[in-house]
Amino acid sequence: MHDALAILRATDTPPELFRRMAVRISLLLAAEATRDLPAAAVTVSTPLGPAAGTRVNGDVVVVPVLRAGLGMLDAILELIPTARVGHIGLQRDELTAVASRYYSKLPQDMSSSFVLMIDPMLATGGSAVAALDMLREAGARDVRMICIVSAPEGIALVERQHPDVHIYTPVIDDGLNDHKFIVPGLGDFGDRLYGTH
Ligand code: PRP
Ligand code: URA
């Protein structure tokens, strides 16, 4: 995990490698975040006889926050292929860093679903709180979030506004700079993911 994170942070990492490291970290984080996913005992037949196992049992909804969250989605679907997918579009204003909504398409009835919100960067926490508000308004109850790099300010805001949402993150950086970017962070995740800077 931390090896991949070092590659992700490095300025000279090209988008292709950046994407692969984002997937690798997301897989590891998702495995941790879904450890207590409801599961049912099953028996399967191996070529040599019956074997006890468990299968995911229950509705899982994954919600990437556009656009950077899309870089984590394939990893989660690799782990939970049956998951339903909702999308939330948020864009931080470049000057004020305030997030505004531009898109939302969420699955019906999430009241008994296990909801995993994915967004790689938790900076001021404004985007995360806006997305969590939208999930709550849509009826989601069991919500957790996965971030690749977090700032103390963002964690504090989410904990204040949504105290029941567990945050899974491998690292908490020093803080935010004057432009509300995470320091040391990795820069603009979406731009690095898609080569748009
Ligand atoms: C980034 C990131 C988060 C947000 C974090 O998205 O993916 O959604 O910023 O910052 P915050 O905690 O201060 O709200 P951005 O708005 O840059 O959009 P993008 O994913 O389309 O690049
Ligand atoms: N969004 C990013 O992509 N990076 C930051 O450091 C803060 C917000």
Short mmCIF file of C-alpha atoms and ligand atoms in Angstrom, two decimals:
data_model
loop_
_atom_site.label_atom_id
_atom_site.label_comp_id
_atom_site.label_asym_id
_atom_site.label_seq_id
_atom_site.Cartn_x
_atom_site.Cartn_y
_atom_site.Cartn_z
CA MET A 1 0.00 0.00 0.00
CA HIS A 2 2.60 2.61 1.04
CA ASP A 3 4.87 1.68 -1.85
CA ALA A 4 2.01 2.41 -4.26
CA LEU A 5 1.23 5.63 -2.39
CA ALA A 6 4.82 6.87 -2.82
CA ILE A 7 4.55 6.27 -6.59
CA LEU A 8 1.18 8.02 -6.68
CA ARG A 9 2.62 11.09 -4.93
CA ALA A 10 5.71 11.43 -7.13
CA THR A 11 5.40 14.32 -9.60
CA ASP A 12 6.97 12.37 -12.48
CA THR A 13 4.50 9.46 -12.30
CA PRO A 14 2.65 9.40 -15.65
CA PRO A 15 -1.16 8.95 -15.79
CA GLU A 16 -0.95 5.29 -16.86
CA LEU A 17 1.11 4.34 -13.79
CA PHE A 18 -0.90 6.73 -11.60
CA ARG A 19 -4.10 4.90 -12.59
CA ARG A 20 -2.60 1.50 -11.79
CA MET A 21 -1.43 2.61 -8.35
CA ALA A 22 -4.83 4.16 -7.63
CA VAL A 23 -6.46 0.81 -8.43
CA ARG A 24 -3.99 -1.09 -6.26
CA ILE A 25 -4.54 1.14 -3.21
CA SER A 26 -8.31 1.15 -3.75
CA LEU A 27 -8.42 -2.64 -3.74
CA LEU A 28 -6.56 -2.83 -0.45
CA LEU A 29 -8.72 -0.13 1.15
CA ALA A 30 -11.92 -1.70 -0.13
CA ALA A 31 -10.91 -5.07 1.31
CA GLU A 32 -10.57 -3.39 4.70
CA ALA A 33 -13.79 -1.38 4.40
CA THR A 34 -15.85 -4.42 3.42
CA ARG A 35 -14.46 -6.78 6.04
CA ASP A 36 -17.80 -6.88 7.88
CA LEU A 37 -19.99 -7.03 4.78
CA PRO A 38 -22.99 -9.30 5.38
CA ALA A 39 -22.11 -12.78 4.15
CA ALA A 40 -23.96 -16.07 3.96
CA ALA A 41 -22.48 -19.50 4.56
CA VAL A 42 -22.50 -21.66 1.44
CA THR A 43 -21.27 -25.08 0.45
CA VAL A 44 -19.59 -25.45 -2.92
CA SER A 45 -18.42 -28.56 -4.71
CA THR A 46 -14.72 -28.75 -5.45
CA PRO A 47 -13.46 -31.54 -7.74
CA LEU A 48 -12.70 -33.45 -4.52
CA GLY A 49 -15.88 -32.85 -2.58
CA PRO A 50 -17.88 -30.26 -0.67
CA ALA A 51 -16.20 -27.19 0.81
CA ALA A 52 -17.64 -24.62 3.18
CA GLY A 53 -17.44 -21.03 2.05
CA THR A 54 -19.09 -17.61 2.34
CA ARG A 55 -20.67 -15.38 -0.30
CA VAL A 56 -21.58 -11.71 -0.11
CA ASN A 57 -25.16 -11.49 1.02
CA GLY A 58 -26.92 -8.14 0.81
CA ASP A 59 -27.13 -5.10 -1.38
CA VAL A 60 -23.93 -3.13 -1.90
CA VAL A 61 -23.93 0.32 -3.47
CA VAL A 62 -20.71 2.02 -4.56
CA VAL A 63 -20.78 5.77 -5.13
CA PRO A 64 -17.81 7.42 -6.84
CA VAL A 65 -17.62 11.20 -6.48
CA LEU A 66 -16.86 12.49 -9.99
CA ARG A 67 -14.57 12.71 -11.40
CA ALA A 68 -11.58 11.54 -9.37
CA GLY A 69 -13.61 8.81 -7.65
CA LEU A 70 -13.93 7.03 -11.00
CA GLY A 71 -10.27 6.09 -10.67
CA MET A 72 -11.23 3.83 -7.75
CA LEU A 73 -14.41 2.31 -9.14
CA ASP A 74 -13.01 -0.61 -11.15
CA ALA A 75 -11.11 -1.83 -8.11
CA ILE A 76 -14.25 -1.94 -5.99
CA LEU A 77 -16.22 -3.69 -8.73
CA GLU A 78 -13.43 -6.24 -9.05
CA LEU A 79 -14.00 -7.04 -5.37
CA ILE A 80 -17.82 -6.80 -5.39
CA PRO A 81 -19.03 -7.35 -8.96
CA THR A 82 -22.69 -7.40 -7.92
CA ALA A 83 -22.59 -3.87 -6.47
CA ARG A 84 -25.00 -1.24 -7.78
CA VAL A 85 -23.31 2.03 -8.74
CA GLY A 86 -24.48 5.56 -8.04
CA HIS A 87 -22.73 8.69 -9.28
CA ILE A 88 -22.38 12.08 -7.65
CA GLY A 89 -20.79 14.97 -9.54
CA LEU A 90 -19.11 17.69 -7.50
CA GLN A 91 -16.65 20.35 -8.56
CA ARG A 92 -14.55 22.48 -6.26
CA ASP A 93 -14.34 26.12 -7.25
CA GLU A 94 -10.70 26.85 -8.09
CA LEU A 95 -10.66 30.07 -6.05
CA THR A 96 -12.93 29.39 -3.09
CA ALA A 97 -12.54 25.56 -2.93
CA VAL A 98 -16.28 25.37 -2.29
CA ALA A 99 -17.84 22.30 -3.91
CA SER A 100 -20.95 22.60 -6.06
CA ARG A 101 -23.18 19.79 -7.31
CA TYR A 102 -23.55 19.17 -11.03
CA TYR A 103 -24.79 15.58 -11.24
CA SER A 104 -26.52 12.91 -9.23
CA LYS A 105 -27.82 9.51 -10.22
CA LEU A 106 -28.33 7.16 -7.30
CA PRO A 107 -29.89 3.69 -7.11
CA GLN A 108 -33.41 3.31 -5.76
CA ASP A 109 -33.93 2.31 -2.12
CA MET A 110 -30.59 2.31 -0.34
CA SER A 111 -32.15 2.14 3.13
CA SER A 112 -30.85 -1.35 3.82
CA SER A 113 -27.81 -1.20 1.54
CA PHE A 114 -24.16 -1.21 2.48
CA VAL A 115 -23.02 2.06 0.85
CA LEU A 116 -19.40 2.74 0.00
CA MET A 117 -18.60 6.30 -1.07
CA ILE A 118 -15.30 6.60 -2.92
CA ASP A 119 -13.31 9.79 -3.40
CA PRO A 120 -9.51 9.73 -3.34
CA MET A 121 -8.97 13.18 -1.78
CA LEU A 122 -10.42 14.46 1.48
CA ALA A 123 -9.15 18.05 1.73
CA THR A 124 -11.47 20.64 3.31
CA GLY A 125 -14.15 17.94 3.55
CA GLY A 126 -16.66 20.15 1.72
CA SER A 127 -17.11 17.67 -1.15
CA ALA A 128 -17.39 14.69 1.18
CA VAL A 129 -20.00 16.38 3.37
CA ALA A 130 -22.00 17.48 0.30
CA ALA A 131 -21.90 13.93 -1.11
CA LEU A 132 -22.83 12.39 2.24
CA ASP A 133 -25.73 14.86 2.57
CA MET A 134 -26.99 13.71 -0.84
CA LEU A 135 -26.69 10.06 0.16
CA ARG A 136 -28.60 10.71 3.37
CA GLU A 137 -31.31 12.64 1.50
CA ALA A 138 -31.62 9.61 -0.82
CA GLY A 139 -32.18 7.33 2.17
CA ALA A 140 -28.77 5.71 2.67
CA ARG A 141 -28.12 4.66 6.27
CA ASP A 142 -25.06 2.41 6.45
CA VAL A 143 -22.44 4.61 4.76
CA ARG A 144 -18.67 4.44 4.85
CA MET A 145 -16.11 6.26 2.77
CA ILE A 146 -12.73 5.42 1.27
CA CYS A 147 -10.09 8.10 0.59
CA ILE A 148 -6.52 7.67 -0.56
CA VAL A 149 -5.11 10.86 0.99
CA SER A 150 -6.78 12.83 3.78
CA ALA A 151 -6.17 16.10 5.57
CA PRO A 152 -6.96 16.56 9.27
CA GLU A 153 -9.34 19.42 8.37
CA GLY A 154 -11.45 17.17 6.13
CA ILE A 155 -11.59 14.36 8.64
CA ALA A 156 -12.67 16.77 11.36
CA LEU A 157 -15.46 18.21 9.21
CA VAL A 158 -16.84 14.80 8.21
CA GLU A 159 -16.69 13.62 11.82
CA ARG A 160 -18.59 16.72 12.90
CA GLN A 161 -21.29 16.60 10.19
CA HIS A 162 -21.59 12.83 9.76
CA PRO A 163 -20.29 11.23 12.96
CA ASP A 164 -21.63 7.79 12.03
CA VAL A 165 -19.66 7.57 8.77
CA HIS A 166 -16.45 5.61 9.09
CA ILE A 167 -13.53 6.92 6.99
CA TYR A 168 -11.01 4.42 5.61
CA THR A 169 -7.76 6.14 4.64
CA PRO A 170 -4.16 4.94 4.62
CA VAL A 171 -2.67 8.34 5.41
CA ILE A 172 -3.44 11.64 7.10
CA ASP A 173 -1.22 14.39 5.70
CA ASP A 174 -0.01 17.58 7.39
CA GLY A 175 -2.80 19.93 6.32
CA LEU A 176 -3.94 22.30 3.58
CA ASN A 177 -2.09 25.09 1.76
CA ASP A 178 -3.52 28.53 0.90
CA HIS A 179 -5.33 27.04 -2.12
CA LYS A 180 -6.85 24.29 0.05
CA PHE A 181 -4.70 21.59 -1.52
CA ILE A 182 -3.45 18.79 0.68
CA VAL A 183 0.21 19.13 1.73
CA PRO A 184 2.25 17.19 0.86
CA GLY A 185 -0.62 15.39 -0.92
CA LEU A 186 -0.18 14.52 -4.56
CA GLY A 187 -1.61 17.53 -6.39
CA ASP A 188 -4.89 17.42 -8.30
CA PHE A 189 -5.92 13.78 -8.38
CA GLY A 190 -8.42 14.12 -11.23
CA ASP A 191 -5.94 15.97 -13.44
CA ARG A 192 -3.20 13.45 -12.77
CA LEU A 193 -5.56 10.52 -13.35
CA TYR A 194 -6.74 11.82 -16.70
CA GLY A 195 -3.73 13.87 -17.83
CA THR A 196 -5.68 17.12 -17.94
CA HIS A 197 -3.27 19.47 -16.14
C1 PRP B 1 -11.34 16.81 -5.70
C2 PRP B 1 -11.46 15.47 -4.99
C3 PRP B 1 -12.57 15.69 -4.01
C4 PRP B 1 -12.37 17.13 -3.63
C5 PRP B 1 -11.72 17.21 -2.28
O1 PRP B 1 -12.31 16.93 -6.69
O2 PRP B 1 -11.68 14.41 -5.85
O3 PRP B 1 -13.84 15.46 -4.53
O4 PRP B 1 -11.53 17.72 -4.61
O5 PRP B 1 -11.63 18.51 -1.84
P1 PRP B 1 -12.48 19.05 -0.60
O6 PRP B 1 -12.34 18.05 0.49
O7 PRP B 1 -11.81 20.35 -0.27
O8 PRP B 1 -13.89 19.26 -1.04
P2 PRP B 1 -12.45 18.21 -7.66
O9 PRP B 1 -13.54 19.12 -7.17
O10 PRP B 1 -11.11 18.83 -7.87
O11 PRP B 1 -13.03 17.60 -8.99
P3 PRP B 1 -12.48 16.48 -9.99
O12 PRP B 1 -12.57 15.18 -9.27
O13 PRP B 1 -13.46 16.57 -11.11
O14 PRP B 1 -11.10 16.82 -10.42
N1 URA B 2 -8.42 17.85 -4.62
C1 URA B 2 -7.31 17.26 -5.10
O1 URA B 2 -7.34 16.59 -6.15
N2 URA B 2 -6.16 17.44 -4.42
C2 URA B 2 -6.09 18.15 -3.29
O2 URA B 2 -5.00 18.25 -2.71
C3 URA B 2 -7.26 18.76 -2.81
C4 URA B 2 -8.42 18.58 -3.49
#
